[in-house]
XYZ file of C-alpha atoms in Angstrom:
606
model
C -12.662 -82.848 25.504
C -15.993 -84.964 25.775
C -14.410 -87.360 28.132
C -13.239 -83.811 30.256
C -16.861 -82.095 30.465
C -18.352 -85.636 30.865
C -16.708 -86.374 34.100
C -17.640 -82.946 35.315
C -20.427 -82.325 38.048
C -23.587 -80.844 37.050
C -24.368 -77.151 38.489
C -26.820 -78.140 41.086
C -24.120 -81.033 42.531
C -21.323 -78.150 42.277
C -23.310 -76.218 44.803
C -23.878 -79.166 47.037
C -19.828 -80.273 46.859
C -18.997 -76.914 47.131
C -20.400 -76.968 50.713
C -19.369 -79.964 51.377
C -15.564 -79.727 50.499
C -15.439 -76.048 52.495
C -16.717 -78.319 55.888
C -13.517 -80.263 55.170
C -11.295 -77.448 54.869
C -12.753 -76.160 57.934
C -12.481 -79.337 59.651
C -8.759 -79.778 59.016
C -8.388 -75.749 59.991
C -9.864 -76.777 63.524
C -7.348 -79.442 63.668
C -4.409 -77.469 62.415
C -5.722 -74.656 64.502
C -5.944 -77.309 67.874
C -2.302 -78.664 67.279
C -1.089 -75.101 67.495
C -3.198 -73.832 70.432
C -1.313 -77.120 72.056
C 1.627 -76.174 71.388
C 1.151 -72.906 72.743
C 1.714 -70.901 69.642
C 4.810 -70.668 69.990
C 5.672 -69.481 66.846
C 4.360 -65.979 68.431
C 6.977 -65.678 70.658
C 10.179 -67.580 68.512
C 9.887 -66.404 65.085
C 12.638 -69.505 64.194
C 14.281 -67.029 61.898
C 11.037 -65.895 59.756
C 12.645 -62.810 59.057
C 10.170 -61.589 56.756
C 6.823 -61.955 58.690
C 8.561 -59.876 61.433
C 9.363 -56.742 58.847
C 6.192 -57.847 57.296
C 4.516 -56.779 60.827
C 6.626 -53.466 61.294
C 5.478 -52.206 57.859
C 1.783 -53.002 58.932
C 2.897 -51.059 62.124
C 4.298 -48.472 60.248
C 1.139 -47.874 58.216
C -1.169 -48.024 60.828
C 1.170 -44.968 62.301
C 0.641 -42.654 59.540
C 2.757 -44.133 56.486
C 1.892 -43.342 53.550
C 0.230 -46.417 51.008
C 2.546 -45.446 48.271
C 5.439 -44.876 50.944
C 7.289 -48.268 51.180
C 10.176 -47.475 52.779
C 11.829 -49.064 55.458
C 13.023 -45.947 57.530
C 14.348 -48.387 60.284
C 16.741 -50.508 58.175
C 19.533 -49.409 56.299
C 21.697 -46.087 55.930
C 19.989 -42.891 57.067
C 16.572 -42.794 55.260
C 16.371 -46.221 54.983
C 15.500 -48.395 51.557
C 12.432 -48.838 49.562
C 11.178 -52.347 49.858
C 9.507 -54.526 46.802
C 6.623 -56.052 48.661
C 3.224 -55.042 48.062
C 0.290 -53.053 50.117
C -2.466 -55.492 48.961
C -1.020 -57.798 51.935
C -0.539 -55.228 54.236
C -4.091 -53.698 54.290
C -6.171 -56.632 55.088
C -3.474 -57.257 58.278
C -4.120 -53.924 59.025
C -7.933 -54.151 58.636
C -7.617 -57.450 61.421
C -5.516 -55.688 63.725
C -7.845 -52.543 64.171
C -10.956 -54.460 64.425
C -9.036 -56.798 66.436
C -7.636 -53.713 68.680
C -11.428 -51.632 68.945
C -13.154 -55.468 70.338
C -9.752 -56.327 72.641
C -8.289 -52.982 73.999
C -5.067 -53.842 73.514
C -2.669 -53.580 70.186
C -0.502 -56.269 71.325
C -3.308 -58.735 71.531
C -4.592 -57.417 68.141
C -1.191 -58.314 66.503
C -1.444 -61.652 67.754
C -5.529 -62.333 67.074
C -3.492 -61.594 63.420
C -0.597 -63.671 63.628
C -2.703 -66.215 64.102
C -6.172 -65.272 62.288
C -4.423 -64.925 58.771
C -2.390 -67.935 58.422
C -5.220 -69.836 59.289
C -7.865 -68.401 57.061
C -5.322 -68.567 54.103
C -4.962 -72.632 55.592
C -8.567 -73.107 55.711
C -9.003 -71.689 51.649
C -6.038 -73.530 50.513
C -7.143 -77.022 51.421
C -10.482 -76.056 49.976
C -8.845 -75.022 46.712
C -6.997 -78.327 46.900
C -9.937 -80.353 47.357
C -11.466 -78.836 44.544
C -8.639 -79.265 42.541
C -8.460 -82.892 43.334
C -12.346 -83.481 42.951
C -12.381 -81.667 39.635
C -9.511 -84.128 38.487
C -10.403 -87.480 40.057
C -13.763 -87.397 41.195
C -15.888 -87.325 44.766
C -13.486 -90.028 45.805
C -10.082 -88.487 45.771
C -11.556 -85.306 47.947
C -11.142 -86.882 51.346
C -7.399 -88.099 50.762
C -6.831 -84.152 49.110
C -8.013 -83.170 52.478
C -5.925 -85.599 54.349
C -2.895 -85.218 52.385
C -2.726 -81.249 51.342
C -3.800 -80.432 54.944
C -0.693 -81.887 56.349
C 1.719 -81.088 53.448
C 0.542 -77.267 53.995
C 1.052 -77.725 58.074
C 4.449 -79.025 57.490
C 5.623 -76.794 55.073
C 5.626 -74.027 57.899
C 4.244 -70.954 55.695
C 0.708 -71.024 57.161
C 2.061 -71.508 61.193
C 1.077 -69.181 63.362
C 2.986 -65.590 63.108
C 3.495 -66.336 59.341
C 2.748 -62.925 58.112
C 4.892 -63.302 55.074
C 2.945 -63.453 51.184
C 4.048 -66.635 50.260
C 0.817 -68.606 52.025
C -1.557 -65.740 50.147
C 0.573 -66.943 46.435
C 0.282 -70.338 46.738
C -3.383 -70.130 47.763
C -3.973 -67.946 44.871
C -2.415 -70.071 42.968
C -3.989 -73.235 44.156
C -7.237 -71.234 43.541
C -6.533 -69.867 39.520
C -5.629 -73.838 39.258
C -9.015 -75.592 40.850
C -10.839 -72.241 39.158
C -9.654 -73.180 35.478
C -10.516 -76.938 36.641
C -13.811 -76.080 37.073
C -14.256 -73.421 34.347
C -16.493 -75.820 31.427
C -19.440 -76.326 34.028
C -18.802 -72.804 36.090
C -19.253 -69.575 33.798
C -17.732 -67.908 36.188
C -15.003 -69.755 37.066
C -12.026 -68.439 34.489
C -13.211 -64.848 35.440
C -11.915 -65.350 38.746
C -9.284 -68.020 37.914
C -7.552 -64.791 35.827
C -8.246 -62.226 38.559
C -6.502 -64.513 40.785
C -3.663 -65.077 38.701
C -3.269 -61.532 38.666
C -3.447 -60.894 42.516
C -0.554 -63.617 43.416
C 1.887 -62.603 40.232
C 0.723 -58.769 41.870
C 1.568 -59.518 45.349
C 5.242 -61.037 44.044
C 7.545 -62.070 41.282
C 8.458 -65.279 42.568
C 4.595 -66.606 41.429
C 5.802 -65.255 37.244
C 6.562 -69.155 36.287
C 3.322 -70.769 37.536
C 1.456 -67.632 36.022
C 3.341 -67.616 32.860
C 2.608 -71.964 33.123
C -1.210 -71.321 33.339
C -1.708 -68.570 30.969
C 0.131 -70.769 28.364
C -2.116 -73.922 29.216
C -5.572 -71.802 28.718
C -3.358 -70.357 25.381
C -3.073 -74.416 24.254
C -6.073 -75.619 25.627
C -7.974 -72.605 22.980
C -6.013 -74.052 20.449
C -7.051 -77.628 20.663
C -10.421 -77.270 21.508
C -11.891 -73.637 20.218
C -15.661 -75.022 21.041
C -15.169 -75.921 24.613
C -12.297 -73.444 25.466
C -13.441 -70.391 23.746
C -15.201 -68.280 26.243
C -13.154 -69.605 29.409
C -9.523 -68.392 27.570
C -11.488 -64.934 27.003
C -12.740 -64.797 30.605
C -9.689 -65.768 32.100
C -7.846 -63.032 29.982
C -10.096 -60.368 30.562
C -10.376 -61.296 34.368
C -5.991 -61.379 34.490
C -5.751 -57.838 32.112
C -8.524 -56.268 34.236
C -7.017 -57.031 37.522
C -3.779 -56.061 36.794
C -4.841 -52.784 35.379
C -6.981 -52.124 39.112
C -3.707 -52.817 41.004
C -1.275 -50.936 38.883
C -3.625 -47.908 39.684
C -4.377 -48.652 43.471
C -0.823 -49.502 44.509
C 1.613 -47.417 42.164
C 1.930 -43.560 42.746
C 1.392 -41.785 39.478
C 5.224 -40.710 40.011
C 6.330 -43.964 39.362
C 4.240 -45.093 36.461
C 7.184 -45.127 34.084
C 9.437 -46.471 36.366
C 10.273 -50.137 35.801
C 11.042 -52.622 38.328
C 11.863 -55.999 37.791
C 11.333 -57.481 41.372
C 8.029 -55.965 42.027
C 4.791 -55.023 40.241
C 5.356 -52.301 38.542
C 4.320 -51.035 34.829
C 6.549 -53.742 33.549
C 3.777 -56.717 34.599
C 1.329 -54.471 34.077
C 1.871 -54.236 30.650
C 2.883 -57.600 29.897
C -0.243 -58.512 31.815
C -2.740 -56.016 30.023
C -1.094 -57.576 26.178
C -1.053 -60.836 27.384
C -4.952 -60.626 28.912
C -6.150 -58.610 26.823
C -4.823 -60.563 23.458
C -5.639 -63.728 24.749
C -9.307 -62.568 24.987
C -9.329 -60.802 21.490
C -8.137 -64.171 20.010
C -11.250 -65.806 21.392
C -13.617 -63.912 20.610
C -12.169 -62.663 16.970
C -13.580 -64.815 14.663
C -11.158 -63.775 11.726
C -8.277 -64.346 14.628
C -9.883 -67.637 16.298
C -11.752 -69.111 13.245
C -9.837 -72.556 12.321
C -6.581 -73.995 14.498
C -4.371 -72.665 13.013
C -5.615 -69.001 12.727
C -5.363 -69.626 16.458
C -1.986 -70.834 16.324
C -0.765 -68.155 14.543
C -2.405 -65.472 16.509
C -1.111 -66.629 19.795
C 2.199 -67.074 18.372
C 1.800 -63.451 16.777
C 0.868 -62.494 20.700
C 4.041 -64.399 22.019
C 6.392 -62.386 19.882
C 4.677 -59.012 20.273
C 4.896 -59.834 24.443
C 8.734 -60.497 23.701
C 9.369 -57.580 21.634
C 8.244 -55.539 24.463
C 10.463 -57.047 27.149
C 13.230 -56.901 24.990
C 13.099 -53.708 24.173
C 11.666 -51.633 27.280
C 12.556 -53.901 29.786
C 15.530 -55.986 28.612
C 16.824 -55.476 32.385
C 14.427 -57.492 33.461
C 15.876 -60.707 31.341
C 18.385 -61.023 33.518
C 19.116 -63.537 36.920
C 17.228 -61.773 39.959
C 20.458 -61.360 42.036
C 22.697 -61.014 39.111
C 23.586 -56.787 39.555
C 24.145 -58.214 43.682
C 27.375 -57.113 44.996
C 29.790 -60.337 44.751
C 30.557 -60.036 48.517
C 26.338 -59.907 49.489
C 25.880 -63.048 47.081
C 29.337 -64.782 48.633
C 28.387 -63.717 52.152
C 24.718 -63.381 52.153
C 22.857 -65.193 49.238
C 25.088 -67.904 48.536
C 23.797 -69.012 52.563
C 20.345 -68.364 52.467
C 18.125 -71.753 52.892
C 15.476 -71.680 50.808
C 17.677 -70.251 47.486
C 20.065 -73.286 47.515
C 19.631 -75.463 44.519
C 18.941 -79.366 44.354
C 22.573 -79.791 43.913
C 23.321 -77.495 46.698
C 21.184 -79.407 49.162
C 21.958 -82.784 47.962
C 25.626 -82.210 48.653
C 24.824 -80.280 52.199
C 21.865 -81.859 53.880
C 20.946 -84.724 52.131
C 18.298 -86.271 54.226
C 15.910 -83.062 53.870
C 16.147 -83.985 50.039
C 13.550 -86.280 50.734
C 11.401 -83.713 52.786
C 11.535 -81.351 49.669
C 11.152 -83.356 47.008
C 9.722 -87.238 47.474
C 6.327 -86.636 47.132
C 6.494 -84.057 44.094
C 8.563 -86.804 42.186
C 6.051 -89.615 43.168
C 3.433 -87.193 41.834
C 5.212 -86.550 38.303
C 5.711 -90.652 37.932
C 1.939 -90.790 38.585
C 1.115 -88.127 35.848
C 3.816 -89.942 33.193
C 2.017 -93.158 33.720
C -0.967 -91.466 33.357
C 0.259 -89.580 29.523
C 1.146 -93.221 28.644
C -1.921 -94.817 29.711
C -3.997 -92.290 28.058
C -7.006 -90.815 27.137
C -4.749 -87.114 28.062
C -7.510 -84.664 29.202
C -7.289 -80.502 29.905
C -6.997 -81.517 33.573
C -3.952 -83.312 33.245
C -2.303 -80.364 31.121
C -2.717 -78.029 33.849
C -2.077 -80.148 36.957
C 0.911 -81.479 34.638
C 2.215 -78.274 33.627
C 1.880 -76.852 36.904
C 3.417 -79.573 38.730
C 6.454 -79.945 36.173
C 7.516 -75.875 36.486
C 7.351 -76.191 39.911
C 9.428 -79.307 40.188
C 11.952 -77.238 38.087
C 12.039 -74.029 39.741
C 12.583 -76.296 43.131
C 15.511 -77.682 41.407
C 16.529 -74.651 40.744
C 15.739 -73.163 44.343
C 14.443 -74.962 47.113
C 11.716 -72.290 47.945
C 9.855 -73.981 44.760
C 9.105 -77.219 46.321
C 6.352 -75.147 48.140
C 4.377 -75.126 45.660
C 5.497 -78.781 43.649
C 4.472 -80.350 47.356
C 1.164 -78.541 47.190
C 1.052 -79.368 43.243
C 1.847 -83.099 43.902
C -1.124 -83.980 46.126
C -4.106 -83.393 43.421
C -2.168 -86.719 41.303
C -1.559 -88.031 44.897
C -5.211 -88.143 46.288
C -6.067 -89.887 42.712
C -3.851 -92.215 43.442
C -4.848 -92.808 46.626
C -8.837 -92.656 45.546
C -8.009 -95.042 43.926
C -6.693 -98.120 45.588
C -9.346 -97.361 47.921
C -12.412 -97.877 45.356
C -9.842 -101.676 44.594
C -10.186 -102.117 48.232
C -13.908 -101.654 48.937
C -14.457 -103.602 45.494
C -11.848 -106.532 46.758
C -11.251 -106.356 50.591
C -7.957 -108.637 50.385
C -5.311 -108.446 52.624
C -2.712 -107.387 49.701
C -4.828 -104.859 48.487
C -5.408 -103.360 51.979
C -1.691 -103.379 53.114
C -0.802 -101.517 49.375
C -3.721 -99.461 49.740
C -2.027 -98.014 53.245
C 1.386 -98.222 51.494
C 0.195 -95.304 49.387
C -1.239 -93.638 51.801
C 1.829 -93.323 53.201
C 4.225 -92.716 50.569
C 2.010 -90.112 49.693
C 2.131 -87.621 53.192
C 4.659 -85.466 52.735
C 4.836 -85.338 56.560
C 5.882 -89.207 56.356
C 9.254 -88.351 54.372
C 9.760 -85.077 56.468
C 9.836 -87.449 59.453
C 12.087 -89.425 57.922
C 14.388 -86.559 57.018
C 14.150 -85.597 60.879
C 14.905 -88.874 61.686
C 18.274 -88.953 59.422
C 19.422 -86.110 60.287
C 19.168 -86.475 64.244
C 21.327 -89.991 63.577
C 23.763 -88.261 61.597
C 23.649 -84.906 63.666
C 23.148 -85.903 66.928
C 25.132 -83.117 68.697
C 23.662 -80.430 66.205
C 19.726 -81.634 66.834
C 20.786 -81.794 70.607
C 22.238 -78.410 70.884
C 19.406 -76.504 69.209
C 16.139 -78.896 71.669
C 18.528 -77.574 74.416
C 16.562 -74.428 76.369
C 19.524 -72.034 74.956
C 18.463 -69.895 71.848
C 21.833 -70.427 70.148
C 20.653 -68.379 67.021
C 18.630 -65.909 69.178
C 15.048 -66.052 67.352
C 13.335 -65.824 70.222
C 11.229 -62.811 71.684
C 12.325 -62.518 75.331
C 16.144 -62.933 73.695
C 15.473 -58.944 72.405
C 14.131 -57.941 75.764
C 17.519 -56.509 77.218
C 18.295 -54.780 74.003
C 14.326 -53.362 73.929
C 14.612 -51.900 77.100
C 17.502 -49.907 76.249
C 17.088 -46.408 74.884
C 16.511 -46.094 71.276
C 19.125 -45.754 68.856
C 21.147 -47.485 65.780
C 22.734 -50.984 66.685
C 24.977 -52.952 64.584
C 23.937 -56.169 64.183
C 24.649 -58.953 62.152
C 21.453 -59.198 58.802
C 19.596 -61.636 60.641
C 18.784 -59.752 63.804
C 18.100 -57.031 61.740
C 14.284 -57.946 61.208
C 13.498 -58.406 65.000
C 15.080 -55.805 66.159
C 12.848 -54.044 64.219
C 9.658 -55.805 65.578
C 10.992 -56.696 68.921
C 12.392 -53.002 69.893
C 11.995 -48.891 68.715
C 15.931 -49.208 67.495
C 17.102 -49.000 63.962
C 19.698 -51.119 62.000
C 21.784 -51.083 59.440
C 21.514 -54.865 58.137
C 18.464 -56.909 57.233
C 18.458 -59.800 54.633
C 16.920 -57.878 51.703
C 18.021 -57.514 48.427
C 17.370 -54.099 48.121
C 19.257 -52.975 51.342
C 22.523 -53.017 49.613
C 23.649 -49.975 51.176
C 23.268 -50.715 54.588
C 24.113 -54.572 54.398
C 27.339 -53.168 52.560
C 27.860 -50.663 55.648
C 27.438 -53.672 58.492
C 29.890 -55.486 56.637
C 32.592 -53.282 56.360
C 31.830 -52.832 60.099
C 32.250 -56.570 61.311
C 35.220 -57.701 58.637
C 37.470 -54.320 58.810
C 39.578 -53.515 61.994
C 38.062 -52.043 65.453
C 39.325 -48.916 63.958
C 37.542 -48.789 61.152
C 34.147 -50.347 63.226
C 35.207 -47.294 65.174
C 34.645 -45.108 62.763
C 32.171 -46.391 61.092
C 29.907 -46.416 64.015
C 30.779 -42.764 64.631
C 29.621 -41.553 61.423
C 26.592 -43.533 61.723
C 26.094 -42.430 64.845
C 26.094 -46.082 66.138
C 24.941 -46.222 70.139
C 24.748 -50.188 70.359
C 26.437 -53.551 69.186
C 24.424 -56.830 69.570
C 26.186 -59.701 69.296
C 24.861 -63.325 68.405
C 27.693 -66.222 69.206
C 25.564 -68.709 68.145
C 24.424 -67.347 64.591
C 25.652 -68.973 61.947
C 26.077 -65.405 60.395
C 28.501 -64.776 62.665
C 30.389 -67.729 62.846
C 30.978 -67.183 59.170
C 31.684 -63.191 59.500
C 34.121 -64.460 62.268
C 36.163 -66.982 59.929
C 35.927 -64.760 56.713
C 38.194 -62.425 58.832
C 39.511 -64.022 61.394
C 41.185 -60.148 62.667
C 38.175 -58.720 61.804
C 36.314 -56.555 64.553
C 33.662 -59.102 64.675
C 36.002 -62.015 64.953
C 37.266 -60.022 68.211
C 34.388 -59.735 69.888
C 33.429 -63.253 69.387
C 37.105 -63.958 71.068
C 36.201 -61.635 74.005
C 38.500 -58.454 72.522
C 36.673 -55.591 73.392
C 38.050 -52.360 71.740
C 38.571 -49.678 74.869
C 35.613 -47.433 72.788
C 33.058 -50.327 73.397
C 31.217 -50.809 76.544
C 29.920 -54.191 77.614
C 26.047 -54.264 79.048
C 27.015 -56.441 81.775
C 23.691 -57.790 82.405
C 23.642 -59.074 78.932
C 26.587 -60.891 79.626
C 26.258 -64.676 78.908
C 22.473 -64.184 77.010
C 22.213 -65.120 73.887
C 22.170 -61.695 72.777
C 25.150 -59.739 74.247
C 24.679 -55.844 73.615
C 27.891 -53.082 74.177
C 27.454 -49.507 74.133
C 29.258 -47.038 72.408
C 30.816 -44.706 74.684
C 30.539 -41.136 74.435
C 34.255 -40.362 73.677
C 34.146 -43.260 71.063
């Protein structure tokens, strides 16, 4: 632990780097923030499927109409009533907060939703490049903050979850993340530093259940790091826990109704974390500060593993629902239909057998990374920044193996060994400017941009694809994500439609009608309900859609969705349509005819 605190800044350069490193972050913002404006934001106006920033707009639309904080349902979506959804208010509010002040300066709501759109993804850009550079600084040195800069700014571009329109939680969790990380890095010369590493632990495992492992990871490292070192670790494990139990205790309060205190729910914060969260935080901190608990190693081995079976006890026996797989209660046909087809939730294997060239996209630079830190265990001397950038890096590499929507946060992970790496073949080439040592120097470089192996994905696929990658640059919107596809169907007067799940989002944001469908776990019901719509006979869409009362059916040719509807019953009433068999209780919109979206309307008599 000498070696660690040695190679640490002193307070007064902390301040000075501090400034320095948030320029940078700013810097690459501006750039990020250019390329877009260039492009024309287009993500604004083709949402490219980003089903959840679109709800994730109507519910901040919804609130700023009147719904209640504690009232997360989704009246639009689903059977009459709708279904409560599992995300969480502390997102919402700030959106909210931009779009009034946005609205009050501008005039105009529609402009405040995009000053939004684009304000937050940015701003949650801009803090997690800083974080990164931190990171990196904290575990190479002033040398590796540059290529952090370099490298994590265009990882977190091409990753796609801080583009404009991205309204969806996952940028806020991996900047949280990225922030309890570079916070804990910095904790021996920073007082306050595990305070706020913990508090932002707590906000991203608050804000969603998909952050549990790398919270879990880090909570075990500051555990483990108290163990080895009591002298050095002491205080930061009982700040961080005390900062993590506090937290989580202030959002249980502010964001669950007193009604639904006892109520347990495994995909969203509820008094299950909180509780895990308060033992965990709070025992973590007694340990450290308990001299009889905290005294010699092994007192502090045995207390945390006293902790660890008390924390399991309780999830065993309150919550042993919550042990299970996330989607294991989902109805077989949703997972066979719906789940089993959903992107980011394949598995390595999965995408290794489908689209093999995006492998490499995914997953190059997190396994360059993890060769990097092995060489480094090897090598040796092992310090407490390796064990959490290690730790960290490794869960995340397995829960991307497990489903692709982890190698967001490996890739991010990855670049703190990355711009060491890099840092240092640079310092061998300003100490020996040879030719060799230049070209290897920009060899690294290169192999360690993610964007260079997404390229090269792009590449392999539009060789191997050619048709596919020419069909969707075409000017048709095959899978009808974009705005001005929803026009027709916004213009006509508001009612239910049936719709396939993936319109079901922006119809939502794009029109005042309600659907039955939307690609959300929870919407069982009313996923169930389109179903049984599309795959049963035109009499039983019939009357389906009059007990429903149904007034519209949108249909997408060029979905995927509905090309697989369409050949898991081929007699279906979906099927028909796609054929051009329009039941006589159907009438076609004829000046949707040929759009991407074709609507028919249910006629009176029908």
């Amino acid at each position: 632990m000498t070696t660690a605190l040695a190679a640490m800044p002193s307070k007064n350069d902390a301040r000075a780097s501090w400034r320095a490193d948030l320029m940078l972050a700013l810097l690459a913002t501006l750039v990020a923030f250019a390329v877009n404006a260039f492009g024309g934001f287009r993500e604004l106006t083709n949402a490219g499927g980003d089903n959840d920033s679109l709800l994730r707009l109507v519910e901040v639309r919804d609130m700023l109409a009147g719904q209640g904080w504690f009232d997360l349902h989704q009246y639009r979506m689903g059977p009459e009533g709708g279904f409560v959804m599992h995300w969480s208010r502390l997102v919402d509010a700030p959106l909210a907060a931009i779009v009034l002040v946005a609205s009050a300066l501008t005039g105009s709501m529609a402009l405040a939703e995009n000053v939004a759109q684009v304000l937050w993804p940015a701003l949650f850009f801009c803090l997690a490049v800083f974080f990164t550079a931190r990171a990196a600084r904290s575990f190479a040195g002033e040398g590796a903050v540059l290529p952090a800069v370099v490298v994590g700014a265009a990882a977190l571009h091409f990753i796609g979850i801080f583009a404009p329109g991205a309204l969806d939680h996952h940028n806020v969790q991996l900047t949280l993340t990225m922030a309890s990380l570079s916070l804990l890095l910095e904790a021996p010369v920073r007082r306050w530093a595990a305070l706020f590493s913990g508090l932002c632990a707590a906000l991203t495992l608050a804000i969603g259940m998909e952050t549990a492992p790398y919270v879990a990871t880090i909570g075990a490292c500051v555990a483990m790091l108290l163990v080895v070192d009591a002298s050095g670790e002491r205080l930061i494990a009982r700040d961080f826990g005390l900062g993590f139990a506090g937290v989580s205790a202030l959002v249980f309060v502010t964001t669950i109704p007193m009604s639904a205190w006892g109520q347990a729910q495994c995909d969203a914060f509820s008094t299950v974390q909180f509780l895990v969260a308060a033992i965990a935080g709070t025992g973590l901190a007694a340990i450290a500060s308990v001299d009889a608990a905290g005294h010699t190693r092994r007192r502090r081995l045995m207390s945390l593993g006293l902790l660890a079976l008390v924390l399991g006890a309780v999830v065993v026996s309150l919550f042993p629902q919550c042990l299970a797989a996330p989607y294991a209660n989902l109805d077989p046909r949703l997972k066979e239909l719906w789940l089993d087809h959903i992107d980011e939730a394949q598995s390595l294997l999965n995408l290794i057998m489908a689209d093999p060239a995006s492998v490499m996209a995914r997953y190059a630079t997190p396994l360059v990374a993890i060769v990097l830190m092995a060489l480094r265990l090897r090598r040796g001397p092992w310090r407490r920044q390796e064990t959490l950038v290690g730790a960290l890096l490794a869960v995340a590499f397995v829960v991307s193996a497990w489903q692709v929507r982890g190698s967001t946060f490996s890739i991010a992970f990855a670049v703190i060994p990355l711009s060491a790496w890099i840092a240092k073949w640079r310092e061998r080439a300003q100490t020996n400017p040879s030719r060799s040592v230049s070209l290897r120097m920009v060899a690294v470089w290169l192999v360690s941009v993610n964007a260079v192996w997404t390229g090269a994905a792009a590449a392999t696929s539009t060789a191997f694809e050619g048709n596919k990658a020419a069909a969707k640059g075409s000017g048709t919107d095959l899978a009808c994500e974009r705005k001005v596809s929803f026009a027709p169907l916004a213009q006509q007067p508001n009612t239910t439609v049936l719709a396939i799940s993936n319109l079901g989002s922006p119809i939502l944001a794009y029109s005042g009608h309600r659907v039955f469908a939307g690609p959300y776990h929870r919407n069982v019901a009313g996923d169930l309900l389109a179903l049984d719509a599309f795959l049963g006979s035109a009499n039983d869409a019939r009357t389906i859609l009059a007990n429903h009362h149904v007034g519209l059916v949108a249909l997408c040719r060029g979905s995927g969705e509905s090309q697989l509807l369409a050949a898991k019953a081929p007699d279906g009433f979906l099927a028909g349509l796609m054929r051009g068999s329009v039941p006589e209780w159907l009438e076609p919109i004829a000046e949707t005819r040929g759009n991407p979206i074709e609507l028919y309307r249910v006629r009176p008599s029908g």
